[in-house]
């Protein structure tokens, strides 16, 4: 029986490889980031009367804790009204958010009390991927004002029609407007109009006088100003003052409306912070530390204190060291709000009620804490029951720290302590129960993690082993002549693997496992079957290794492992790329010395110079840089200069391959970078004057982007002419997406790729291989004679490593894209200024991929120049990438600091995306290099 994978042709092989890598990519979300929500719990609330009838929630989107609490240059508060509340009649602290620090997850944590699962990213953090309970849903009525991105998600799926939303159009969320604080002004004005109209609307008036109502004001101005101008800007800081004035005015209106009845509780906070460079999404303290101020009915007054200890030094910086700081986790705000107005805690909340914020009796605090504990315990019970139902009884291992007897024992003791008025003991025991229940929830949530992890690792190792064997069998001289396969042993293996597959399916069916579990568990079987059936190749490999000197084999293995570790380290320390590039600079010199060659060639010196220049970029600031349009202009002029120099060189060679119409195409194409320079300047000036994005600039930018993948197909398919055309087209788009020094990066990278192509041919020739054809005469579109292809050598592993290193450099050369917050929103202002997460994300992703495509096209050329088949080197690249991915798979974690968690996730996602994109971009590079659009065809005259 033939190995089914071996029998596949090349396109099918890569399609299968793509599917396998998509499975590996998806596995991280099923193993680490499935939805934590369960359903079927009973609502829990205390029977004691609440301290407040109504709650007002202000969420200042994107407000940093330090910007809010610190004093300005005149030693005055930017928010004097809220500062007065902190010092005289309210409680305050820092609310600690979690990754991802985005608007939707932040609001879900605040209002629903749980931390958003990653499945929401597919919805752009807007719509509900899963149904969940919230403070709004549990309220009698909720009125909300603010952004169309946030308000609808809490109304959608709510039980009943008691949540009312009032929001402006999405077009108002424009980063280029005169003043984004107008979004907050819109909210405050509409709330004022709402209460004014209520005086003449008896139905509305009666609803507003009910108890258990919530008023929610979502203030997006700070987030928009922060993105547009950065948090250190005058606009952002003035917006803080306007928010403070708006809050003061709304509080005054409400007190007048309700006749100062003292039945209103107020909470002011933020969903997330913002980095110094105006972005958010990751776990930097500037993003995860947000302000929390509460006051009004049921909230404790300011507490003076002589000393208090926190790991940070913010108290002194904010000059609040004498007022007690009460920090909470963001999800704790939901039970706090529920407790204040006496509604059931949100069913899916994992927050712990922060008792220090409450101004109520010890009995109320103890009962509220018990309610909180029972509410979380209900989730634990449902989660345990679900896992027990889907696990074979003899395999089920319960969470031993919280058995049913232990649950009953704790609950009885808490009730006993409350009856005996030992409230502190009851509160302490309730907190213990909450801690155990949360630990148990985590235990059952991650119950299948080891099982799934082993399945994925088996698939990973099997696939990498199989690709390695294919390389050895098809592209090297290590294997002997093809031998007949033992039909009996092959049949035995087939039946064995088929039986294992049937047993796995039966096992998963009994456990009613999700369908993706079948994929993860069954995938290793065909992969390892393909590996085992290549036992003849394995035998040949072992024979070859046994014949090699042991020291040499160990040395080569250690060198390969060192290369992999350098690539992995570059994800953590960008300076590793600088060290690697400096080492690359000296490689041709070492190679020439080993070969006994004297003298230095211009290509060797150029290579060393360009590697040294490229090595500067990883040492530049990652993010947080200010816009520098002069550098973008310089990059554009450098692009024009390089293009013109190459065209002159081509023309001076009097090459028959450079026709006049080809020269015309190139000259016309050079207008694109010039136009891009103008668009960047024009857009920057227009936004600087707060006149918005000109429509003509937007049209030209999108046209340039769309045409960048088409225009190169009009140029000749000769190697350097086509590569020049690709460079100019992609560089035109890159200029539009640049704000500073990163615009120079593709120029240096492209010139280095040009040197790489030349130097690889020289290296091949110095190794004794003949290559008669000049590089300038090679045509991408002409199929290479298969008889000229050679087998792989050890030097080809070095070439593949160079390629992967250049790809990683293309990723991290100008920024750390392992962090969501590394993206500068100003990069997309030539294309759009109205907030649109998917479009902005796609544009930023294309900015990252442009250097990627340049390296990929150079790699396609290298494969031709070193006389290898189009995919032989790529298979080695695949092995290197998969080993890196497996490395990062073991480094993924969901514990520790949120910065570490977010980094570990993004590293794995990036290296898996890189592998997938390599496969896809390999096809794109082939299209860009080999295809040609012809508008003019010579008419052929036939003799009669």
Coordinates of C-alpha atoms in Angstrom, one line a residue, residues 574 577-578 581 610-622 625 628 631-636 638-639 642 727 730-731 734-735 737-754 803-817 846-856:
X574 CA 14.9 42.6 19.3
X577 CA 18.3 40.6 15.4
X578 CA 21.1 43.3 15.5
X581 CA 22.8 40.9 11.3
X610 CA 23.7 46.8 4.2
X611 CA 23.6 44.2 7.0
X612 CA 25.1 46.8 9.3
X613 CA 22.6 49.4 8.2
X614 CA 19.7 47.0 8.7
X615 CA 21.1 46.1 12.1
X616 CA 20.3 49.7 13.3
X617 CA 16.6 49.3 13.0
X618 CA 16.0 46.7 15.8
X619 CA 17.9 49.1 18.1
X620 CA 15.5 52.0 17.4
X621 CA 12.6 52.6 19.7
X622 CA 9.8 50.0 19.2
X625 CA 7.9 57.5 18.4
X628 CA 8.4 62.5 11.5
X631 CA 11.9 60.7 7.3
X632 CA 8.9 59.5 5.2
X633 CA 9.8 62.0 2.6
X634 CA 13.4 60.9 2.7
X635 CA 12.4 57.3 2.2
X636 CA 10.3 58.3 -0.8
X638 CA 15.5 57.3 -1.7
X639 CA 13.0 55.0 -3.5
X642 CA 17.3 53.8 -6.3
X727 CA 9.7 47.2 -4.9
X730 CA 4.8 48.1 -2.6
X731 CA 7.0 51.0 -1.4
X734 CA 4.2 51.5 2.5
X735 CA 4.9 55.3 2.4
X737 CA 1.2 53.7 5.9
X738 CA 4.3 55.2 7.5
X739 CA 4.7 57.9 10.1
X740 CA 8.5 58.0 10.7
X741 CA 11.8 56.1 10.4
X742 CA 10.1 52.8 9.5
X743 CA 9.6 54.1 6.0
X744 CA 13.4 53.7 5.4
X745 CA 13.3 50.0 6.5
X746 CA 11.9 48.5 3.2
X747 CA 14.5 50.5 1.2
X748 CA 17.5 49.1 3.2
X749 CA 15.9 45.6 3.3
X750 CA 15.2 45.5 -0.5
X751 CA 18.8 46.6 -1.3
X752 CA 20.1 43.9 1.0
X753 CA 17.9 41.3 -0.7
X754 CA 19.4 42.4 -4.0
X803 CA 15.4 33.4 4.9
X804 CA 13.6 32.7 8.2
X805 CA 15.9 35.2 9.9
X806 CA 15.1 37.9 7.3
X807 CA 11.4 37.1 7.7
X808 CA 11.6 37.6 11.5
X809 CA 13.6 40.8 10.9
X810 CA 10.8 42.0 8.5
X811 CA 8.3 41.3 11.4
X812 CA 10.2 42.9 14.2
X813 CA 12.6 45.2 12.5
X814 CA 10.6 48.4 13.2
X815 CA 8.3 47.3 16.0
X816 CA 7.2 44.6 18.4
X817 CA 4.1 43.3 16.7
X846 CA -0.6 44.7 5.2
X847 CA 2.0 47.2 6.4
X848 CA 3.7 44.3 8.2
X849 CA 3.4 42.0 5.2
X850 CA 5.0 44.3 2.7
X851 CA 8.5 43.7 3.9
X852 CA 7.5 40.0 4.1
X853 CA 6.5 40.0 0.4
X854 CA 9.8 41.7 -0.5
X855 CA 11.8 39.0 1.3
X856 CA 9.6 36.3 -0.3

